PDB file of C-alpha atoms in Angstrom:
ATOM      1  CA  MET P   1      26.512 238.227  74.774  1.00 45.00           C
ATOM      2  CA  SER P   2      29.907 236.686  74.521  1.00 48.00           C
ATOM      3  CA  GLN P   3      31.698 237.093  71.298  1.00 53.00           C
ATOM      4  CA  TYR P   4      32.714 233.462  71.535  1.00 51.00           C
ATOM      5  CA  THR P   5      29.941 231.099  70.710  1.00 53.00           C
ATOM      6  CA  GLN P   6      30.428 227.413  71.533  1.00 56.00           C
ATOM      7  CA  GLN P   7      29.932 225.279  68.478  1.00 55.00           C
ATOM      8  CA  PRO P   8      27.817 222.160  68.878  1.00 56.00           C
ATOM      9  CA  GLN P   9      29.786 218.854  68.925  1.00 57.00           C
ATOM     10  CA  PHE P  10      28.734 216.166  66.472  1.00 49.00           C
ATOM     11  CA  PRO P  11      29.858 212.525  66.846  1.00 55.00           C
ATOM     12  CA  GLN P  12      32.547 211.513  64.322  1.00 57.00           C
ATOM     13  CA  ALA P  13      32.061 208.453  62.137  1.00 49.00           C
ATOM     14  CA  PRO P  14      34.625 205.639  62.738  1.00 53.00           C
ATOM     15  CA  MET P  15      37.489 205.425  60.293  1.00 52.00           C
ATOM     16  CA  PRO P  16      36.834 202.689  57.730  1.00 51.00           C
ATOM     17  CA  ALA P  17      39.109 199.606  58.134  1.00 53.00           C
ATOM     18  CA  GLY P  18      41.795 199.094  55.498  1.00 60.00           C
ATOM     19  CA  PRO P  19      41.497 196.271  52.970  1.00 73.00           C
ATOM     20  CA  ALA P  20      42.404 192.782  54.222  1.00 78.00           C
ATOM     21  CA  ARG P  21      46.017 191.837  53.445  1.00 82.00           C
ATOM     22  CA  ASN P  22      45.516 188.207  52.420  1.00 84.00           C
ATOM     23  CA  GLY P  23      48.376 187.930  49.911  1.00 88.00           C
ATOM     24  CA  LEU P  24      50.850 186.138  52.190  1.00 89.00           C
ATOM     25  CA  GLY P  25      48.376 183.408  53.092  1.00 87.00           C
ATOM     26  CA  THR P  26      47.479 182.811  49.457  1.00 92.00           C
ATOM     27  CA  ALA P  27      51.150 182.684  48.451  1.00 92.00           C
ATOM     28  CA  ALA P  28      51.883 180.253  51.302  1.00 90.00           C
ATOM     29  CA  LEU P  29      49.071 177.960  50.161  1.00 92.00           C
ATOM     30  CA  ILE P  30      50.225 177.963  46.523  1.00 95.00           C
ATOM     31  CA  LEU P  31      53.857 177.306  47.416  1.00 93.00           C
ATOM     32  CA  GLY P  32      52.823 174.576  49.842  1.00 92.00           C
ATOM     33  CA  ILE P  33      50.778 172.810  47.180  1.00 95.00           C
ATOM     34  CA  ILE P  34      53.580 172.961  44.592  1.00 95.00           C
ATOM     35  CA  GLY P  35      56.144 171.907  47.188  1.00 92.00           C
ATOM     36  CA  ALA P  36      54.071 168.910  48.330  1.00 93.00           C
ATOM     37  CA  LEU P  37      53.549 167.760  44.738  1.00 95.00           C
ATOM     38  CA  SER P  38      57.293 168.134  44.040  1.00 92.00           C
ATOM     39  CA  GLY P  39      58.054 166.088  47.138  1.00 91.00           C
ATOM     40  CA  LEU P  40      56.237 163.119  45.647  1.00 93.00           C
ATOM     41  CA  ILE P  41      59.078 162.878  43.095  1.00 93.00           C
ATOM     42  CA  PRO P  42      62.289 161.917  44.985  1.00 90.00           C
ATOM     43  CA  LEU P  43      64.590 163.649  42.484  1.00 90.00           C
ATOM     44  CA  LEU P  44      62.819 166.958  43.143  1.00 92.00           C
ATOM     45  CA  PHE P  45      63.500 166.825  46.888  1.00 92.00           C
ATOM     46  CA  TRP P  46      65.515 170.062  46.643  1.00 93.00           C
ATOM     47  CA  LEU P  47      62.596 171.958  45.073  1.00 93.00           C
ATOM     48  CA  ALA P  48      60.166 170.615  47.669  1.00 92.00           C
ATOM     49  CA  GLY P  49      62.509 171.742  50.452  1.00 93.00           C
ATOM     50  CA  ILE P  50      62.913 175.270  49.101  1.00 95.00           C
ATOM     51  CA  LEU P  51      59.204 175.812  48.396  1.00 94.00           C
ATOM     52  CA  GLY P  52      58.189 174.192  51.678  1.00 92.00           C
ATOM     53  CA  LEU P  53      60.483 176.454  53.705  1.00 95.00           C
ATOM     54  CA  ILE P  54      59.295 179.627  51.943  1.00 95.00           C
ATOM     55  CA  GLY P  55      55.659 178.529  52.210  1.00 92.00           C
ATOM     56  CA  LEU P  56      56.071 177.850  55.942  1.00 94.00           C
ATOM     57  CA  ILE P  57      57.574 181.293  56.564  1.00 95.00           C
ATOM     58  CA  LEU P  58      54.882 183.053  54.542  1.00 93.00           C
ATOM     59  CA  GLY P  59      52.157 181.031  56.272  1.00 90.00           C
ATOM     60  CA  LEU P  60      53.405 182.000  59.731  1.00 93.00           C
ATOM     61  CA  SER P  61      53.591 185.649  58.684  1.00 92.00           C
ATOM     62  CA  ALA P  62      50.048 185.458  57.294  1.00 90.00           C
ATOM     63  CA  LYS P  63      48.776 183.947  60.546  1.00 91.00           C
ATOM     64  CA  GLY P  64      50.346 186.842  62.410  1.00 90.00           C
ATOM     65  CA  ARG P  65      48.451 189.300  60.243  1.00 90.00           C
ATOM     66  CA  VAL P  66      45.217 187.467  61.025  1.00 89.00           C
ATOM     67  CA  LYS P  67      45.874 187.819  64.768  1.00 90.00           C
ATOM     68  CA  ARG P  68      46.467 191.549  64.338  1.00 88.00           C
ATOM     69  CA  GLY P  69      43.269 191.912  62.342  1.00 87.00           C
ATOM     70  CA  GLU P  70      45.105 192.801  59.152  1.00 88.00           C
ATOM     71  CA  ALA P  71      43.965 189.723  57.251  1.00 86.00           C
ATOM     72  CA  THR P  72      40.904 187.498  57.162  1.00 89.00           C
ATOM     73  CA  ASN P  73      42.149 184.255  55.608  1.00 90.00           C
ATOM     74  CA  LYS P  74      43.167 182.301  58.673  1.00 91.00           C
ATOM     75  CA  GLY P  75      42.213 178.946  57.108  1.00 92.00           C
ATOM     76  CA  VAL P  76      44.314 179.608  54.015  1.00 92.00           C
ATOM     77  CA  ALA P  77      47.304 180.612  56.149  1.00 90.00           C
ATOM     78  CA  VAL P  78      47.039 177.494  58.306  1.00 93.00           C
ATOM     79  CA  ALA P  79      46.746 175.317  55.201  1.00 93.00           C
ATOM     80  CA  GLY P  80      49.893 176.959  53.809  1.00 92.00           C
ATOM     81  CA  ILE P  81      51.749 176.201  57.052  1.00 93.00           C
ATOM     82  CA  VAL P  82      50.655 172.561  57.044  1.00 95.00           C
ATOM     83  CA  LEU P  83      51.557 172.038  53.384  1.00 95.00           C
ATOM     84  CA  GLY P  84      54.909 173.741  53.967  1.00 93.00           C
ATOM     85  CA  LEU P  85      55.682 171.250  56.733  1.00 95.00           C
ATOM     86  CA  VAL P  86      54.532 168.365  54.534  1.00 95.00           C
ATOM     87  CA  SER P  87      56.830 169.590  51.751  1.00 94.00           C
ATOM     88  CA  LEU P  88      59.797 169.687  54.127  1.00 94.00           C
ATOM     89  CA  VAL P  89      59.116 166.146  55.331  1.00 95.00           C
ATOM     90  CA  LEU P  90      58.778 164.865  51.769  1.00 95.00           C
ATOM     91  CA  SER P  91      61.993 166.698  50.893  1.00 94.00           C
ATOM     92  CA  VAL P  92      63.914 164.806  53.571  1.00 95.00           C
ATOM     93  CA  VAL P  93      62.408 161.467  52.501  1.00 94.00           C
ATOM     94  CA  GLY P  94      63.172 162.189  48.839  1.00 93.00           C
ATOM     95  CA  ALA P  95      66.776 163.120  49.676  1.00 94.00           C
ATOM     96  CA  VAL P  96      67.272 159.853  51.540  1.00 94.00           C
ATOM     97  CA  ILE P  97      65.792 157.805  48.679  1.00 93.00           C
ATOM     98  CA  THR P  98      67.814 159.669  46.030  1.00 92.00           C
ATOM     99  CA  PHE P  99      71.152 159.436  47.837  1.00 92.00           C
ATOM    100  CA  LYS P 100      70.572 155.755  48.593  1.00 91.00           C
ATOM    101  CA  ALA P 101      69.757 155.034  44.940  1.00 91.00           C
ATOM    102  CA  VAL P 102      72.854 156.929  43.787  1.00 90.00           C
ATOM    103  CA  ASP P 103      75.012 155.071  46.289  1.00 88.00           C
ATOM    104  CA  GLU P 104      73.686 151.713  45.099  1.00 87.00           C
ATOM    105  CA  ALA P 105      74.237 152.718  41.462  1.00 86.00           C
ATOM    106  CA  VAL P 106      77.831 153.709  42.208  1.00 83.00           C
ATOM    107  CA  ASP P 107      78.398 150.382  43.956  1.00 77.00           C
ATOM    108  CA  GLU P 108      77.045 148.514  40.931  1.00 74.00           C
ATOM    109  CA  ILE P 109      79.235 150.534  38.556  1.00 73.00           C
ATOM    110  CA  ASN P 110      82.282 149.863  40.708  1.00 67.00           C
ATOM    111  CA  LYS P 111      81.424 146.192  40.781  1.00 62.00           C
ATOM    112  CA  VAL P 112      81.072 146.034  37.004  1.00 58.00           C
ATOM    113  CA  THR P 113      84.252 147.985  36.301  1.00 56.00           C
ATOM    114  CA  SER P 114      86.395 146.221  38.884  1.00 53.00           C
ATOM    115  CA  GLY P 115      85.050 142.718  38.376  1.00 54.00           C
ATOM    116  CA  SER P 116      84.537 140.014  40.965  1.00 61.00           C
ATOM    117  CA  SER P 117      87.832 138.261  41.499  1.00 62.00           C
ATOM    118  CA  ALA P 118      88.111 134.497  41.722  1.00 67.00           C
ATOM    119  CA  SER P 119      90.252 132.114  43.726  1.00 68.00           C
ATOM    120  CA  ARG P 120      91.575 128.845  42.340  1.00 64.00           C
ATOM    121  CA  LYS P 121      90.322 125.540  43.730  1.00 69.00           C
ATOM    122  CA  PRO P 122      92.424 122.636  42.420  1.00 67.00           C
ATOM    123  CA  SER P 123      90.706 119.501  41.222  1.00 65.00           C
ATOM    124  CA  GLY P 124      89.886 117.210  44.134  1.00 59.00           C
ATOM    125  CA  SER P 125      90.379 119.947  46.759  1.00 58.00           C
ATOM    126  CA  ASP P 126      87.680 121.352  49.014  1.00 56.00           C
ATOM    127  CA  GLU P 127      89.375 124.657  49.806  1.00 55.00           C
ATOM    128  CA  PRO P 128      90.203 127.416  47.288  1.00 51.00           C
ATOM    129  CA  LEU P 129      93.697 128.872  47.181  1.00 47.00           C
ATOM    130  CA  GLU P 130      94.656 132.515  47.534  1.00 47.00           C
ATOM    131  CA  LYS P 131      92.546 134.882  45.472  1.00 46.00           C
ATOM    132  CA  ALA P 132      94.036 135.973  42.165  1.00 43.00           C
ATOM    133  CA  LYS P 133      92.826 138.168  39.348  1.00 43.00           C
ATOM    134  CA  ASP P 134      91.367 136.802  36.090  1.00 44.00           C
ATOM    135  CA  GLY P 135      90.990 133.260  37.372  1.00 47.00           C
ATOM    136  CA  GLU P 136      94.733 132.618  37.574  1.00 47.00           C
ATOM    137  CA  ASP P 137      96.370 131.016  40.586  1.00 44.00           C
ATOM    138  CA  ALA P 138      98.710 132.842  42.983  1.00 40.00           C
ATOM    139  CA  SER P 139     101.755 132.107  40.802  1.00 43.00           C
ATOM    140  CA  GLY P 140     100.140 133.804  37.802  1.00 54.00           C
ATOM    141  CA  LYS P 141      99.525 130.557  35.951  1.00 73.00           C
ATOM    142  CA  ALA P 142      96.229 129.693  34.306  1.00 84.00           C
ATOM    143  CA  LEU P 143      93.924 127.099  35.816  1.00 91.00           C
ATOM    144  CA  ALA P 144      94.369 123.466  34.856  1.00 91.00           C
ATOM    145  CA  ALA P 145      91.733 121.001  33.670  1.00 92.00           C
ATOM    146  CA  GLY P 146      89.385 120.154  36.513  1.00 91.00           C
ATOM    147  CA  ASP P 147      90.323 123.247  38.541  1.00 92.00           C
ATOM    148  CA  SER P 148      87.561 125.621  39.606  1.00 91.00           C
ATOM    149  CA  ALA P 149      87.348 129.398  39.712  1.00 91.00           C
ATOM    150  CA  VAL P 150      85.514 130.357  42.916  1.00 91.00           C
ATOM    151  CA  TYR P 151      84.136 133.913  42.959  1.00 90.00           C
ATOM    152  CA  ASP P 152      83.346 136.272  45.820  1.00 87.00           C
ATOM    153  CA  ASP P 153      79.647 135.391  45.715  1.00 89.00           C
ATOM    154  CA  ASP P 154      80.442 131.644  45.926  1.00 91.00           C
ATOM    155  CA  LEU P 155      79.815 131.038  42.240  1.00 92.00           C
ATOM    156  CA  THR P 156      82.048 128.190  41.037  1.00 93.00           C
ATOM    157  CA  VAL P 157      83.057 127.557  37.412  1.00 94.00           C
ATOM    158  CA  THR P 158      84.821 124.318  36.461  1.00 94.00           C
ATOM    159  CA  VAL P 159      86.236 123.266  33.077  1.00 94.00           C
ATOM    160  CA  SER P 160      86.981 119.614  32.379  1.00 93.00           C
ATOM    161  CA  GLU P 161      89.738 117.860  30.428  1.00 94.00           C
ATOM    162  CA  PRO P 162      89.370 118.373  26.665  1.00 93.00           C
ATOM    163  CA  ALA P 163      88.194 115.363  24.699  1.00 93.00           C
ATOM    164  CA  SER P 164      88.804 114.744  21.022  1.00 92.00           C
ATOM    165  CA  TRP P 165      85.536 114.862  19.125  1.00 90.00           C
ATOM    166  CA  THR P 166      84.259 114.439  15.593  1.00 91.00           C
ATOM    167  CA  PRO P 167      81.659 117.034  14.551  1.00 90.00           C
ATOM    168  CA  GLY P 168      78.618 115.986  12.571  1.00 87.00           C
ATOM    169  CA  GLU P 169      78.067 116.655   8.900  1.00 85.00           C
ATOM    170  CA  TYR P 170      76.075 119.822   9.581  1.00 87.00           C
ATOM    171  CA  ALA P 171      78.229 121.212  12.375  1.00 89.00           C
ATOM    172  CA  ILE P 172      78.967 124.932  12.280  1.00 90.00           C
ATOM    173  CA  GLY P 173      82.434 126.307  13.076  1.00 90.00           C
ATOM    174  CA  HIS P 174      84.595 123.336  12.122  1.00 90.00           C
ATOM    175  CA  THR P 175      87.263 123.717   9.426  1.00 90.00           C
ATOM    176  CA  LYS P 176      88.402 120.717   7.443  1.00 88.00           C
ATOM    177  CA  GLY P 177      91.904 119.680   8.462  1.00 90.00           C
ATOM    178  CA  ASN P 178      91.543 121.013  12.002  1.00 93.00           C
ATOM    179  CA  LYS P 179      90.781 118.941  15.077  1.00 93.00           C
ATOM    180  CA  ALA P 180      87.755 119.431  17.292  1.00 93.00           C
ATOM    181  CA  TYR P 181      87.762 119.185  21.062  1.00 94.00           C
ATOM    182  CA  LYS P 182      84.919 119.409  23.509  1.00 93.00           C
ATOM    183  CA  VAL P 183      85.003 120.435  27.150  1.00 95.00           C
ATOM    184  CA  THR P 184      82.385 120.271  29.884  1.00 94.00           C
ATOM    185  CA  VAL P 185      81.749 123.522  31.739  1.00 95.00           C
ATOM    186  CA  THR P 186      79.975 123.283  35.096  1.00 95.00           C
ATOM    187  CA  ILE P 187      78.620 126.277  36.993  1.00 94.00           C
ATOM    188  CA  GLU P 188      77.561 125.796  40.604  1.00 94.00           C
ATOM    189  CA  ASN P 189      75.780 128.479  42.615  1.00 94.00           C
ATOM    190  CA  SER P 190      76.777 128.044  46.259  1.00 92.00           C
ATOM    191  CA  GLY P 191      75.754 131.595  47.159  1.00 90.00           C
ATOM    192  CA  LYS P 192      72.526 133.032  48.522  1.00 91.00           C
ATOM    193  CA  GLU P 193      71.321 134.857  45.407  1.00 91.00           C
ATOM    194  CA  LYS P 194      70.076 133.424  42.125  1.00 93.00           C
ATOM    195  CA  PHE P 195      72.427 133.663  39.150  1.00 93.00           C
ATOM    196  CA  GLU P 196      71.421 134.519  35.599  1.00 92.00           C
ATOM    197  CA  ALA P 197      73.312 132.102  33.363  1.00 91.00           C
ATOM    198  CA  ALA P 198      72.416 133.770  30.069  1.00 91.00           C
ATOM    199  CA  LEU P 199      75.395 136.146  30.346  1.00 90.00           C
ATOM    200  CA  VAL P 200      77.977 133.352  30.529  1.00 93.00           C
ATOM    201  CA  THR P 201      80.356 133.422  27.562  1.00 91.00           C
ATOM    202  CA  ALA P 202      83.369 131.360  26.516  1.00 91.00           C
ATOM    203  CA  GLU P 203      86.109 131.704  23.942  1.00 92.00           C
ATOM    204  CA  ALA P 204      89.283 129.773  23.246  1.00 93.00           C
ATOM    205  CA  ARG P 205      92.748 130.048  21.712  1.00 94.00           C
ATOM    206  CA  ALA P 206      94.863 127.159  20.502  1.00 92.00           C
ATOM    207  CA  GLY P 207      98.517 126.380  19.827  1.00 84.00           C
ATOM    208  CA  LYS P 208     101.697 128.238  20.734  1.00 82.00           C
ATOM    209  CA  ASP P 209     100.661 131.170  18.536  1.00 86.00           C
ATOM    210  CA  GLY P 210      97.363 131.535  20.388  1.00 88.00           C
ATOM    211  CA  VAL P 211      95.167 131.550  17.285  1.00 90.00           C
ATOM    212  CA  LYS P 212      91.444 131.852  17.888  1.00 92.00           C
ATOM    213  CA  ALA P 213      89.721 128.503  18.255  1.00 92.00           C
ATOM    214  CA  GLU P 214      86.276 128.845  16.730  1.00 93.00           C
ATOM    215  CA  SER P 215      83.287 127.608  18.700  1.00 93.00           C
ATOM    216  CA  ILE P 216      81.565 124.622  17.100  1.00 92.00           C
ATOM    217  CA  TYR P 217      77.789 124.200  17.166  1.00 92.00           C
ATOM    218  CA  ASP P 218      76.470 120.732  16.526  1.00 88.00           C
ATOM    219  CA  GLY P 219      73.084 119.946  18.006  1.00 83.00           C
ATOM    220  CA  LYS P 220      73.332 120.031  21.787  1.00 80.00           C
ATOM    221  CA  VAL P 221      77.096 120.565  21.717  1.00 90.00           C
ATOM    222  CA  GLY P 222      77.877 124.272  21.812  1.00 89.00           C
ATOM    223  CA  GLU P 223      74.559 125.415  23.232  1.00 89.00           C
ATOM    224  CA  PRO P 224      74.949 128.390  25.596  1.00 88.00           C
ATOM    225  CA  PHE P 225      73.815 128.467  29.187  1.00 90.00           C
ATOM    226  CA  THR P 226      70.274 129.746  29.673  1.00 89.00           C
ATOM    227  CA  GLY P 227      67.889 130.443  32.515  1.00 90.00           C
ATOM    228  CA  THR P 228      68.501 131.004  36.206  1.00 93.00           C
ATOM    229  CA  ILE P 229      70.668 128.978  38.574  1.00 94.00           C
ATOM    230  CA  LEU P 230      69.084 128.947  42.011  1.00 94.00           C
ATOM    231  CA  PRO P 231      71.184 128.853  45.191  1.00 94.00           C
ATOM    232  CA  GLY P 232      72.505 125.342  45.817  1.00 94.00           C
ATOM    233  CA  LYS P 233      72.016 124.273  42.186  1.00 94.00           C
ATOM    234  CA  LYS P 234      74.376 123.768  39.261  1.00 92.00           C
ATOM    235  CA  VAL P 235      74.159 123.445  35.498  1.00 93.00           C
ATOM    236  CA  THR P 236      76.395 121.842  32.891  1.00 93.00           C
ATOM    237  CA  ALA P 237      77.029 122.599  29.250  1.00 92.00           C
ATOM    238  CA  VAL P 238      79.290 121.004  26.656  1.00 94.00           C
ATOM    239  CA  TRP P 239      81.228 123.377  24.427  1.00 93.00           C
ATOM    240  CA  ALA P 240      83.427 122.471  21.475  1.00 93.00           C
ATOM    241  CA  PHE P 241      86.299 124.325  19.824  1.00 95.00           C
ATOM    242  CA  ASP P 242      88.136 124.020  16.537  1.00 93.00           C
ATOM    243  CA  ALA P 243      91.948 123.873  16.835  1.00 93.00           C
ATOM    244  CA  PRO P 244      94.829 123.487  14.374  1.00 92.00           C
ATOM    245  CA  ALA P 245      95.892 119.878  13.915  1.00 91.00           C
ATOM    246  CA  ASP P 246      99.312 120.478  15.487  1.00 91.00           C
ATOM    247  CA  ALA P 247      98.043 122.408  18.520  1.00 92.00           C
ATOM    248  CA  GLU P 248      99.253 121.015  21.846  1.00 91.00           C
ATOM    249  CA  ASN P 249      97.193 123.178  24.147  1.00 93.00           C
ATOM    250  CA  LEU P 250      93.800 124.872  24.288  1.00 93.00           C
ATOM    251  CA  THR P 251      93.296 128.009  26.367  1.00 93.00           C
ATOM    252  CA  VAL P 252      89.657 128.376  27.387  1.00 94.00           C
ATOM    253  CA  GLU P 253      88.379 131.615  28.895  1.00 93.00           C
ATOM    254  CA  VAL P 254      84.989 131.557  30.610  1.00 93.00           C
ATOM    255  CA  SER P 255      83.293 134.766  31.793  1.00 92.00           C
ATOM    256  CA  PRO P 256      80.244 134.399  34.067  1.00 92.00           C
ATOM    257  CA  GLY P 257      79.096 137.950  33.262  1.00 88.00           C
ATOM    258  CA  PHE P 258      79.970 141.640  33.204  1.00 84.00           C
ATOM    259  CA  ALA P 259      80.533 141.783  36.964  1.00 83.00           C
ATOM    260  CA  TYR P 260      83.060 138.925  36.994  1.00 87.00           C
ATOM    261  CA  ASP P 261      86.666 138.502  35.969  1.00 86.00           C
ATOM    262  CA  ALA P 262      87.036 135.758  33.387  1.00 89.00           C
ATOM    263  CA  GLY P 263      88.496 132.414  34.430  1.00 90.00           C
ATOM    264  CA  VAL P 264      91.326 131.114  32.227  1.00 92.00           C
ATOM    265  CA  TRP P 265      92.124 127.404  31.794  1.00 94.00           C
ATOM    266  CA  ASP P 266      95.204 126.064  30.013  1.00 93.00           C
ATOM    267  CA  LEU P 267      94.251 122.603  28.765  1.00 92.00           C
ATOM    268  CA  LYS P 268      96.700 120.055  27.346  1.00 93.00           C
ATOM    269  CA  LEU P 269      95.609 118.370  24.127  1.00 89.00           C
TER     270      LEU P 269
END
């Protein structure tokens, strides 16, 4: 008998499979959800882009694990990929909206700070003269009675000749011994956009010393502009100012709003 005895062979049990590695798919899904929600807020476009890109990469890696049999959450991985792509798209849209809004805001700020310049249109003329700042004509002189300040948006402001006027008993702003004068201010909107007249203001100075001429309120005289001026329409208001008795001129300054340079009229009394 041989000293070597063959041992019987028994079938070996298969090695148990390792635990499923589903972490990447879950992370991709979570990041995709957060990224998509962030993308709904334009200002968070940067966060949506970052999370969407990371979620997309993790989702593709998770799908690769599923193909190799290392993971079992194929649906979660695919959802993470889809949400990652959605986040990236929303990120681009949010960036466009944000940059456009910032650009428009900068344009508005520049418009307000620089002011809309006006050109002078003499009384009885159909064509404005060369544009000049602050409603003055090209020679640097103030506008005369009846002249118009024509702005870039085709808004036209006209101030009439001053007329001597006697305030009523209950008028506000008139000082005894001074003289009162009223002027007619006409605003015409020849542009394409409506104009809010509530921001129109006026002030005046009188005499060679340029003392402040107080505004006088007396019933309908001195009422401010209100409401909206539609394209092709115009409105008129009568304003009155209190000037020293010996004043020979009245300087009236009318500002259509924050975005406009004021027009200046030098009126002879």
